[in-house]
PDB file of C-alpha atoms in Angstrom:
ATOM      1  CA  UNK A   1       4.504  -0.180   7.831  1.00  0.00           C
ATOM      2  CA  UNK A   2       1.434   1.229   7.098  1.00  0.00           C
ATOM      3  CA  UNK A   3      -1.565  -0.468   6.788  1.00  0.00           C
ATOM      4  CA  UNK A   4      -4.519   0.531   4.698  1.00  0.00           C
ATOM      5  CA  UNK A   5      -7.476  -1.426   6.029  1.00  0.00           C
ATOM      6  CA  UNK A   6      -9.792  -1.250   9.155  1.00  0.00           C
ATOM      7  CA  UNK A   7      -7.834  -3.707  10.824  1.00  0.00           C
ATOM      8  CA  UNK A   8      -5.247  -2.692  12.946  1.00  0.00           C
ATOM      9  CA  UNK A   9      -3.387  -5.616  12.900  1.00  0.00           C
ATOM     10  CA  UNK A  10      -2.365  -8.194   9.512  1.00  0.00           C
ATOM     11  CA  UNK A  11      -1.055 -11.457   8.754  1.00  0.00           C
ATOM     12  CA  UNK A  12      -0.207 -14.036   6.152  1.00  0.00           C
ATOM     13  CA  UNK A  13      -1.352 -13.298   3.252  1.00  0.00           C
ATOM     14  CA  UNK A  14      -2.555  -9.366   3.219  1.00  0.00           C
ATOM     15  CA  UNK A  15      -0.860  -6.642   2.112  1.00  0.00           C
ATOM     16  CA  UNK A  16       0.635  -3.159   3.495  1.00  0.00           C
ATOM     17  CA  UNK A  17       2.513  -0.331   2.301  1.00  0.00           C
ATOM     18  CA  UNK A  18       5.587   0.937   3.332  1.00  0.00           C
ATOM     19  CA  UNK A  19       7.796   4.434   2.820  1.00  0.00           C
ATOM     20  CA  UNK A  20      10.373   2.652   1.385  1.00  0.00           C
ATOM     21  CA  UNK A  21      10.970   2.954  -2.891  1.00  0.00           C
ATOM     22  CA  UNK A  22      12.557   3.152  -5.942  1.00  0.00           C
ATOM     23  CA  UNK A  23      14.566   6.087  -4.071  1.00  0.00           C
ATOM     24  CA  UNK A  24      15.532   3.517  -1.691  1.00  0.00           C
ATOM     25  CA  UNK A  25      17.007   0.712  -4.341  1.00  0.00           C
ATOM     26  CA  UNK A  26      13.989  -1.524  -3.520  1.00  0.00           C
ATOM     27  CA  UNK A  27      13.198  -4.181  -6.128  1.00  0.00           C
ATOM     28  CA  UNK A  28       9.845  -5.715  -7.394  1.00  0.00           C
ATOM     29  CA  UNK A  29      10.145  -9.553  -5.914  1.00  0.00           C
ATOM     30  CA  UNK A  30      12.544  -8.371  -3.601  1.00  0.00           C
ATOM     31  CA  UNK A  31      12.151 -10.049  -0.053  1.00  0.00           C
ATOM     32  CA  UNK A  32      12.536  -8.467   2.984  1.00  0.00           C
ATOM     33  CA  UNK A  33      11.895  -8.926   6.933  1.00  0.00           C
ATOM     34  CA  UNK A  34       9.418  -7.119   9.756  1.00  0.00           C
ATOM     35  CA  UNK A  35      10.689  -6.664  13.056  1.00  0.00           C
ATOM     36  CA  UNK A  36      10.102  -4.396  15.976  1.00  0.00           C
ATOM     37  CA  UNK A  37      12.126  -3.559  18.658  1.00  0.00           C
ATOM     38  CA  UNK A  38      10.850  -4.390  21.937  1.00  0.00           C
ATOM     39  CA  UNK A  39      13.096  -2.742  24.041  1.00  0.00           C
ATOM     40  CA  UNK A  40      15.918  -0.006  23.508  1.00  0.00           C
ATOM     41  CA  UNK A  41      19.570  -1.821  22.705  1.00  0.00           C
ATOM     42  CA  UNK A  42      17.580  -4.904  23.102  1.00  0.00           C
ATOM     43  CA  UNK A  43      17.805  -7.612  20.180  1.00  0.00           C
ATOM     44  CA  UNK A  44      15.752  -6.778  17.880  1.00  0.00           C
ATOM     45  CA  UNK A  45      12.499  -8.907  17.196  1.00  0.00           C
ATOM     46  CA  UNK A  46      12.623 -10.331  13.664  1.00  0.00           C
ATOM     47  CA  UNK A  47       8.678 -12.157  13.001  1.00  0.00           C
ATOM     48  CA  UNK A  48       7.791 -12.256   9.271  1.00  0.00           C
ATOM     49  CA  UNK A  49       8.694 -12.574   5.767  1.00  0.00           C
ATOM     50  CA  UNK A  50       7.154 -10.100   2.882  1.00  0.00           C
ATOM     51  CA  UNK A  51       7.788  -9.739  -0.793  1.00  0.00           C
ATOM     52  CA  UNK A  52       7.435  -6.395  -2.626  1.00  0.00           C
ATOM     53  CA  UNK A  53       4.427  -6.571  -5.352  1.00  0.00           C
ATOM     54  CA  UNK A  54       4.542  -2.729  -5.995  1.00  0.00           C
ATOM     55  CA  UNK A  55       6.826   0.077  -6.523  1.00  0.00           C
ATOM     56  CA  UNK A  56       6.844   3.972  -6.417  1.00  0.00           C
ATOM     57  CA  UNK A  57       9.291   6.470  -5.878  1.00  0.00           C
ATOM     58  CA  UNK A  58       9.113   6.943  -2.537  1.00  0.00           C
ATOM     59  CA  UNK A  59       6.565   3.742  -1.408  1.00  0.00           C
ATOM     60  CA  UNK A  60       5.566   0.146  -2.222  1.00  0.00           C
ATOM     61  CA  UNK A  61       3.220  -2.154  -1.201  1.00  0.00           C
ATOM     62  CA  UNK A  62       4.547  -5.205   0.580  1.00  0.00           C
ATOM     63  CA  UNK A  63       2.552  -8.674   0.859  1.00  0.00           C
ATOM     64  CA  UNK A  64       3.137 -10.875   3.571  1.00  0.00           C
ATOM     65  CA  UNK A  65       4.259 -14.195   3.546  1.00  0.00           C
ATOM     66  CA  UNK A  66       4.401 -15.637   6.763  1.00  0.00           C
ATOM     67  CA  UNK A  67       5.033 -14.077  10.146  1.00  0.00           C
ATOM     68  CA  UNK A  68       5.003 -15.176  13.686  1.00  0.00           C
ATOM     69  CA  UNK A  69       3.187 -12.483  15.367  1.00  0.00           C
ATOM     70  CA  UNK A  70       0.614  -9.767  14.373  1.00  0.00           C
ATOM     71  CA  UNK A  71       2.086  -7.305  12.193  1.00  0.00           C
ATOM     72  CA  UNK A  72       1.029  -3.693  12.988  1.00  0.00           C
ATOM     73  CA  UNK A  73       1.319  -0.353  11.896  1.00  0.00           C
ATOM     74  CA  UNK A  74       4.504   1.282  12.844  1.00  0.00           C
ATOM     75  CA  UNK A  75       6.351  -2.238  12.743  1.00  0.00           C
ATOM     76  CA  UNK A  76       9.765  -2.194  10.718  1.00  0.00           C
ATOM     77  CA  UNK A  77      11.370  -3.630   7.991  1.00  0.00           C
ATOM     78  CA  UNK A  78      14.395  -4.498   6.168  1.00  0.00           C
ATOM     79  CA  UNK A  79      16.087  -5.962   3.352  1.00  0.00           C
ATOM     80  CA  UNK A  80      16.804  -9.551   4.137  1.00  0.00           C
ATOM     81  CA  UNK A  81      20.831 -10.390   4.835  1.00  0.00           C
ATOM     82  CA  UNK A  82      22.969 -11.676   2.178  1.00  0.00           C
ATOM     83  CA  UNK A  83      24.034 -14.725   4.089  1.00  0.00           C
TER      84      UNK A  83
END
């Protein structure tokens, strides 16, 4: 995640961009999750909810819905399980 403010840190309801694209088979309106992981072959942390609002070949720009921590750059993401 890459953020393209001042802040170092976002929440609910800003935007970010991340190197994932149309390469990648990501969707406009697709959802996806942010986690980190805390602590090598530890469970990983999963804290927030984003929706994809922009696409490019190799990028898009994620907003964020809700998350339970700060979200900051270098924090990871992923498409959310089929359940």
């Amino acid at each position: 995640i890459y953020l393209q403010t001042d802040f170092n840190e976002i929440g609910s309801g800003h935007w970010a961009l991340i190197d994932l694209g149309n390469e990648d088979g990501i969707q406009l309106g697709q959802q996806m999750i942010i986690y980190r992981e805390v602590e090598k072959d530890a469970p990983l942390q999963i804290f927030g909810n984003v929706v994809i609002i922009d696409i490019q070949e190799k990028t898009a720009t994620i907003k964020v819905l809700s998350c339970r921590d700060a979200v900051r750059i270098g924090d990871l993401i992923m498409a959310r399980p089929n359940l």
